[in-house]
Structure formats: structure tokens, C-alpha cells
Amino acid sequence: MLLPAILALHAAVAVLLPPLADRFGSRIFLLAGLPPAAAAVWALAGAPGILAGDPVTVGIPWVPALEISLDFRVDALSLAMLLLVSGVGTIIFGYCVAYFRAEERGLGRLAANMVLFAGSMLGLVTTDNLFALYVFWELTSVTSFLLVGHDDHKEQARRAATQALVTTTGTGLLMLIGFIMLGHAAGDYSISGLVADPPEGGPWLTAALVLVLVGAFAKSAHVPLHYWLPAAMIAPTPVSAYLHAAAMVKGGVYLVARLAPGFSEAGAWQFLVLGVGLATMIVGGWRALRQDDLKLLLAYGTISQLGFLTLLGGAGTQVAATAMIGTLIAHGLFKATLFLSVGVIDHETGSRSISRLSGLGRRMPLLAAAATLAAASMAGLPPLIGFVAKEAALESFVPGAAPSPPPVAAGAMLAGVALASVITFAYSARFVWGAFADKPTVAESRAEAPSPLFTAAPVVLAALSLALGVAPSLLDHIAQGYAHALPAGHKPYHLALWHGLTPTLLLTALVVAAGAAMFVKRRAVGRLQNAMPRWPDAEYGYHLFLHGTYTAALNVTRRSQSGSLPVYLGIILATILLLPGVRLVAGLVTGSIAVPGPEEGLRLWDSPLELLVATVIIVTSVATVREHRRFPSLILLNVVGFGTAGLFVLHGAPDLALTLVLVETLTTIILVFVLRRLPAAFSVRPDGWGKRLTVLLCSAAGTFIALALWLMTAARPGEPVSPGYSERAREAGGTNLVNMILADFRALDTLGEVVVLATAAVAVSSLVLLNRRDRVIDEPAVETPAGTGGAGEGSEPTGTGALNLAVSPAGAEASGAEP
């Protein structure tokens, strides 16, 4: 039960942070880092048992009636993500202490949102229930919206936050539909059960997988839904390092990797995951080559790496899964290092532009060394963890080395991965050169060496990249713990720094040589990019979609919200008849809905008085519809209500009848006050086809409701709860069962009804008792002799003496004088 306690700790600390921000300043992030640190320590302590094949499982009932519970399960994949989210997150929280100034606005709110985001990500990567995963998924979207739009004074920040929220939550709804379809087909909404025993293939499974993958692709900024990630770089740099390097954008990759053991053989899965992943790799890397802003370069590089991770996570082989875990951790380390390094550069120089930075390698040697190590890991150079993971990735697509994909597809994928790796090397070199090199054509940047505390976070993360590269066996245990559930190749594969002289090593050397050549010839590459035709802009498609949705909503609203109450009621009744009504008729025709037998059939009456009361109700209902005057219609309608109360009396419910009588009486009194302001007769009455359609629609709706109530009452599968009420009433010492139900068993419900009635009473009395328009007397302006000051202090009001409530433009009440 320790994991739910850690999740609760995140929420509790987030609540405490804002009030403490004024006292602690930027040191508030030290307190904010405690929950992620606790999660990381807990994960490391439990890692031996988890990797030995004993995952941590916890179950908490959530909605027992629907058999939904908060189930948590931490296995090797969850452990990798947890260490990334909480471990790297703790380091980033420490970095925030030096990055933010103590007087910066909204630090408490920012720290609280970051802690909530950390808790949401922790829940996302550890839950074992599809519905709970969706809840945490949307929580990460909401908290990231708050983090990206932290500087709400900037319109660009608000726009970027909204764009990210609309994209991820909109596609998240599609993903939820896919979850429901998957769980319904499998009969199990637990993720582990779904993967262990996936449903059989078919069009429904294909549709469900497509919907789920759309949500995953949007979350991880895959083509063509990648446009939101570069725009989100408006967020503070530590937020970018956390959300867009270590945490949020990994959510879609995690989902793909989580479902891959059960669905990687599906045709739609292979086509979408491999195709979209490869396209994202190449497009993101190609766009990164032309960026002048260091954060945008890293943003497009992140898009490329996310495509790479999805490609590996969805391939469905042990070698690819091993490479995916290695790349997952490597990417979190080197990309967080690079983002934090950019934060230091921007903080000290006031610029992130490659065309304006020069000579920082000499002024910030320690930071330059850390960033260079991280960039080398991103480029796949030894002896860093990025090289180890890149070797495994290339090995996973060598034709014939793994059971899937087929040799031709594997060859095409290998060529695509190699091309994307060349581009990755080129933009990695561009980052180091752009940030730290001496540029003859650029004036040397004036900056002081950052404090050791400021550079500590990127140095630690870069050192971890180096340490894991030298000793990859530490990470290989996690990789093998996840990969064993997937089909094995011809021989086992482990993360290692040296595999001998292999074709993969030769391919790596070719990638490095080609990437170096692309960087050296960067001017020629730039001219090639400028000469290429303009690609369709994904962000333009987003704005076009929003505009189309807005226009359609406006047209629908203009046509449906006509201001006519009969039209509104007609739409509601027609919807009832078209949806549940058609289903009811179809069920009766096909026999899927059982009709009660003779012993359960309808009785005409229990007492002859019921027939008399029913006749009164029917006659007065018809008379109400036919009456042309408003006041007689109200009286007839009131008789219908009293007749219904009479039925309650005849069925032994005097308390309910008394309540209805009171409601009818009060309603009549209120409507009498209202009718004083309305004409005596109805001015417009439906006639011709309008009247016939109204009669037909109302008759059909009434018949459907009566029939549905009868069938639902007769089809009750369980025992009624009323016997339990009577027993509980005796235990409580009550003698009136209805009062006990209202006052005790349904006390909160009754309280809500009382509040609603009281609110309505206040509103109605205000409308009735307020001074009406006809009592406002517009007095003519009276000219006063010059020098008297008009109706100033001490003067008598002009006019007839009646109360004058004419309101001046400034909102003040005038007493007879012209405003």
C-alpha cells in the first residue's frame, strides 16, 4: 500500500506549496522534490524483487458497482518509467532552485503544478486499469496545460498551452473509446490481463487499436500531430526538460510499449507503429537541422527521438524491446541535460539563438563538457549509453536477426533508422557548435560562469549517461525484465558496450561518417532545405480544424437555438423516440425484450376510485390543451396535479401526496403572479400540420414512456431495496417510513432539493416583488433658474411626487433631476 501513499503525498505537498512560496522563494522546489524523490527511492528499493519476476501489485476499490478498481502494478517497464519520471524529476526540481529568482511571480503555483504533474505521471505508468490510466492520462494533459501556460501574461504561452491541451485531450477521448472496445472484447479492463489474453482479431479490434494509437501518437507528438510540442517551448526551461524530455511525451511511447506484447502481431498495429514512427523520426530530425533557437532544435530532436522510441517499442521483438528500454533511459538523460544546459545559457546570456552565441565553451567549460557528453550520447557515440542503445536498435532491424518484421520490411526499416541516425548526428553536432563554439562572424557572448549549483543538474545527468554507457549491465536487467514477454530472436541480445566486430558496428561507423559530413556541409544542407517545396503545415491543419468546428457549431446553434420553447421540447421528445424508442420497438419485435406474462401483466385498477381519478386526469389534460385562455389552462393543469396526488393517496402514499399538493399549490400561486404580466389568451396556437405533428409527437412520447416504465418495472432482476428500508427504520426508532427515507436514508439528496427549492423561491420572489417597468416614471426635465444648482442638496425633487427610478448613465439613481 506504499505506492498509493506516495501518490497521496504528491497531492498533499501540492496543496501545501503555494502558501509557503512567499517565505521560501525558489527554495520551495526543494520541498516540491520530496514526493518524486520518495517515489524514486521506493522504486530502487523494490527493483531487485521486481526484476526477479515479482511485480508489485496493489488494488483499491474505486467503483465497486461497475467492478472498477484502482489497480497498480509495477513491473520492469513501469520501473524504467518510474525511475525516469521520479529520478530525473527530482534532479530537475533541484535545478529549479537556481534557475528561478526568489521574486518571480507564481512560484508556489508552478511548483504545485509540477508536483501534481509528477504524481499524475507516476499514476499513469503504474496503474493496471484502462479507466484509471485514462484518468491519469488526462490529468497529465491538464497539468501540462497549466505548466506550459505558466506565464499567463503572454498570449503566446496561453495559445501554446491551449493547443497542447486540445490536441492531447481531444485524441484522448478517441483513445478512451478504444479502451472501452478493447476491454469489452476481452472481457477484462486490466492492462495485464488484456495483454496476457488479447481478444481475437477482427474489424472491431482493428478499430480499437487505431483509436488507441491515435491517442498515443498525439501524446508523444508524432507526425502529423507533432505541431504542439515546438509551440510548448514557450514554457520555462525546467518545465520543458521535465515534460518534454523525461515525462509527459513518453506517455504515448509507454502505452505502445505496454500493449506491444499482446498486439504487435496485428496488421494495423505494425503498419501504424512502424510507419508513423519512422516518418516522425525523419521529419523531426530534418526540421531540427534548420532551427536557430536551441530549444526549438531540441524540441524537433525530441520529436525525432519519440518516433524512434515508438518504432522500437511497437516492433514486437526482444531485441527491439531491449533497445527501447536503453533508448528510453538514454533519451531522458541526454535530452534533460541539454534542455537544462540551454536554460543556463539563456539565463546567463539572455539568448538561445545560435546566430548570437559565441565563445561560451571557454566561459562555461564545465557546462560545455556536460552538454557535449549529452549530445554525443544523442548522436550515438561511445562510450555513452546512447551508443549502446543505438547499437541495439540497429541490431533489431538487421534482416533475419529477429522473427519480425519480415526481411524486406526489416531492411526498409533499417535503412530508415540509419538515415534518421545520420540526421540525429548532424543536429547533435549543430547543437554543440551553435551553443559553445567560437564563431568568427559573431561577437563573443558576454556571460559570467554559472554557479556550481546551477550546473550541478546537467553535470549529474551527463555523468549518469557516461556511467550507464560504461556499465550498461545495470540497465540491461530492466531491459531483459521487459523484453522476455516478447518473441526471441535466433540468439539472446544484451545491452553491452562491445559486441565485437559486427555488421551493426560497421553501420554505426557509416552513420557517424555521414552525419559528420552532413554537419560539415551544413550550408549546402541549408540550401537544399530552402530549395525543397514547402511541406503541408500540420499546425495550419490544426487551426483549420478548429475554425471548421467553430463554424459548424455556430451554424448548428443558430438553427437549433431558435428561442422557441415548443421547438426545444420537440427536439427533446424526438430524440427520446429516435434513440431509446427505436431500440425498445426493435427489442419487442425481435423478442430480445421480454414482455411480462399474465401473472405479471397490467391490472386495470386496484380500486374503482382509481378509474374515476384517471378519468378526471385525462379529461382535464385534454381540456388544458384545448383551452385558449391562460388562467383557465392553469386551473385545469392544477387539477391534473391534484388528480395525480389522489392516485398516490389511493396507493397508500399520503406523505408523497401531501408533498405534491404543496408543490402544486405553490406552483399555482407563483404562476398566477406571472400570468398578471401576460395577455389573457394565447396569441399563437399551432394549427394545421403543426398541430397534428405536435399531437402525434406528444402521444408517441407519452406511450413510449408509459410502456418503458412498465417493462422496466417488470424486468427488475434484483430484489427491491424497500424491505431493507423498513428494517433500518425500526432499528432507528422511526414510525413513518417515508419521513425516514427523506430525512435519514436520503438526507443529502433531500438537502440538495431543499437548497434548489429555496433558491428558486428567492428568485421567483425577487421577480415578483421587484419594481416593474410600468412603475418607473420618466419625469420631464425641469429647467431651474440659473444659479440655483438644480436639484442639488437641500432642494425638493421635481415632478408629481411619485417614486422615480430613472437611472443615470453612471448607474446612480436620480431623484427627479435630469442625469
CSV table of C-alpha atoms in Angstrom, one decimal, residues 322-466:
chain,number,residue,atom,x,y,z
A,322,THR,CA,15.8,-4.2,-25.2
A,323,ALA,CA,16.8,-1.3,-27.4
A,324,MET,CA,13.7,0.6,-26.5
A,325,ILE,CA,14.4,0.4,-22.7
A,326,GLY,CA,18.0,1.5,-23.4
A,327,THR,CA,16.9,4.4,-25.6
A,328,LEU,CA,14.1,5.4,-23.2
A,329,ILE,CA,16.6,5.9,-20.3
A,330,ALA,CA,19.3,7.4,-22.6
A,331,HIS,CA,16.9,9.9,-24.1
A,332,GLY,CA,15.6,11.0,-20.7
A,333,LEU,CA,19.2,11.6,-19.5
A,334,PHE,CA,20.7,13.3,-22.5
A,335,LYS,CA,17.7,15.4,-23.5
A,336,ALA,CA,17.1,16.6,-20.0
A,337,THR,CA,20.8,17.5,-19.8
A,338,LEU,CA,20.6,19.5,-23.0
A,339,PHE,CA,17.5,21.4,-22.0
A,340,LEU,CA,18.9,22.3,-18.6
A,341,SER,CA,22.1,23.5,-20.4
A,342,VAL,CA,20.1,25.7,-22.6
A,343,GLY,CA,18.4,27.1,-19.5
A,344,VAL,CA,21.8,28.0,-18.1
A,345,ILE,CA,22.9,29.6,-21.3
A,346,ASP,CA,19.6,31.6,-21.7
A,347,HIS,CA,19.7,32.6,-18.0
A,348,GLU,CA,23.3,33.9,-18.2
A,349,THR,CA,23.3,35.4,-21.7
A,350,GLY,CA,19.7,36.3,-22.4
A,351,SER,CA,19.7,34.5,-25.7
A,352,ARG,CA,19.2,31.0,-27.1
A,353,SER,CA,19.9,31.9,-30.7
A,354,ILE,CA,22.7,30.1,-32.4
A,355,SER,CA,23.4,33.1,-34.6
A,356,ARG,CA,24.1,35.2,-31.5
A,357,LEU,CA,26.1,32.9,-29.3
A,358,SER,CA,29.9,32.6,-29.5
A,359,GLY,CA,32.7,31.6,-27.2
A,360,LEU,CA,30.7,30.1,-24.4
A,361,GLY,CA,32.8,26.9,-24.4
A,362,ARG,CA,35.7,28.9,-22.9
A,363,ARG,CA,33.5,30.8,-20.4
A,364,MET,CA,31.5,27.8,-19.2
A,365,PRO,CA,33.9,24.8,-19.6
A,366,LEU,CA,32.1,22.5,-17.2
A,367,LEU,CA,28.7,23.1,-18.7
A,368,ALA,CA,30.2,22.7,-22.2
A,369,ALA,CA,31.7,19.4,-21.2
A,370,ALA,CA,28.4,18.1,-19.8
A,371,ALA,CA,26.4,19.2,-22.8
A,372,THR,CA,28.9,17.8,-25.2
A,373,LEU,CA,28.7,14.4,-23.4
A,374,ALA,CA,24.9,14.5,-23.7
A,375,ALA,CA,25.0,15.5,-27.3
A,376,ALA,CA,27.5,12.7,-28.0
A,377,SER,CA,25.1,10.2,-26.3
A,378,MET,CA,22.2,11.6,-28.5
A,379,ALA,CA,24.4,11.1,-31.6
A,380,GLY,CA,25.2,7.5,-30.6
A,381,LEU,CA,28.9,7.9,-29.8
A,382,PRO,CA,30.8,5.5,-27.4
A,383,PRO,CA,31.2,5.0,-24.5
A,384,LEU,CA,27.8,6.6,-23.7
A,385,ILE,CA,24.5,4.9,-23.1
A,386,GLY,CA,23.2,6.4,-26.3
A,387,PHE,CA,25.7,4.4,-28.3
A,388,VAL,CA,24.7,1.2,-26.5
A,389,ALA,CA,21.0,1.8,-27.2
A,390,LYS,CA,21.7,2.8,-30.8
A,391,GLU,CA,23.6,-0.5,-31.4
A,392,ALA,CA,20.7,-2.5,-30.1
A,393,ALA,CA,18.3,-0.5,-32.2
A,394,LEU,CA,20.2,-1.2,-35.4
A,395,GLU,CA,20.6,-4.8,-34.5
A,396,SER,CA,16.8,-5.2,-34.0
A,397,PHE,CA,16.2,-4.4,-37.7
A,398,VAL,CA,19.0,-6.4,-39.3
A,399,PRO,CA,17.2,-8.7,-41.7
A,400,GLY,CA,16.9,-12.3,-40.4
A,401,ALA,CA,18.1,-11.3,-36.9
A,402,ALA,CA,14.6,-11.3,-35.4
A,403,PRO,CA,11.4,-13.1,-36.1
A,404,SER,CA,9.6,-10.0,-37.2
A,405,PRO,CA,9.1,-7.8,-39.2
A,406,PRO,CA,9.7,-9.7,-42.4
A,407,PRO,CA,13.2,-9.4,-44.1
A,408,VAL,CA,12.0,-6.8,-46.7
A,409,ALA,CA,10.3,-4.7,-44.2
A,410,ALA,CA,13.2,-5.1,-41.8
A,411,GLY,CA,15.6,-3.9,-44.5
A,412,ALA,CA,13.5,-0.8,-45.2
A,413,MET,CA,13.2,0.0,-41.5
A,414,LEU,CA,16.9,-0.5,-41.1
A,415,ALA,CA,17.6,2.0,-43.9
A,416,GLY,CA,15.1,4.5,-42.4
A,417,VAL,CA,16.7,4.2,-38.9
A,418,ALA,CA,20.1,4.6,-40.4
A,419,LEU,CA,19.1,7.7,-42.3
A,420,ALA,CA,17.4,9.2,-39.2
A,421,SER,CA,20.5,8.4,-37.2
A,422,VAL,CA,22.7,10.3,-39.7
A,423,ILE,CA,20.4,13.3,-39.3
A,424,THR,CA,20.5,12.9,-35.5
A,425,PHE,CA,24.3,13.1,-35.5
A,426,ALA,CA,24.2,16.2,-37.7
A,427,TYR,CA,21.8,18.2,-35.4
A,428,SER,CA,23.6,17.0,-32.3
A,429,ALA,CA,26.9,18.4,-33.7
A,430,ARG,CA,25.0,21.5,-34.7
A,431,PHE,CA,23.8,22.0,-31.1
A,432,VAL,CA,27.3,21.8,-29.6
A,433,TRP,CA,28.7,24.0,-32.3
A,434,GLY,CA,25.9,26.5,-32.0
A,435,ALA,CA,25.9,26.7,-28.2
A,436,PHE,CA,29.6,26.7,-27.4
A,437,ALA,CA,31.9,27.2,-30.4
A,438,ASP,CA,33.8,30.3,-31.3
A,439,LYS,CA,32.2,31.8,-34.4
A,440,PRO,CA,34.4,34.3,-36.3
A,441,THR,CA,31.4,36.2,-37.6
A,442,VAL,CA,29.6,36.6,-34.2
A,443,ALA,CA,30.7,38.8,-31.4
A,444,GLU,CA,31.7,36.9,-28.3
A,445,SER,CA,28.9,36.5,-25.8
A,446,ARG,CA,29.3,38.3,-22.5
A,447,ALA,CA,28.4,35.9,-19.7
A,448,GLU,CA,29.7,35.0,-16.3
A,449,ALA,CA,30.5,31.4,-15.4
A,450,PRO,CA,27.4,29.9,-13.8
A,451,SER,CA,27.4,28.9,-10.2
A,452,PRO,CA,28.2,25.3,-9.3
A,453,LEU,CA,24.7,24.7,-8.1
A,454,PHE,CA,23.3,25.9,-11.4
A,455,THR,CA,25.4,23.4,-13.4
A,456,ALA,CA,25.1,20.6,-10.9
A,457,ALA,CA,22.0,19.1,-12.5
A,458,PRO,CA,23.3,18.8,-16.1
A,459,VAL,CA,26.6,17.6,-14.9
A,460,VAL,CA,25.0,14.8,-12.8
A,461,LEU,CA,22.7,13.7,-15.7
A,462,ALA,CA,25.6,13.7,-18.2
A,463,ALA,CA,27.7,11.7,-15.7
A,464,LEU,CA,24.8,9.1,-15.5
A,465,SER,CA,24.8,8.8,-19.3
A,466,LEU,CA,28.5,8.1,-19.2
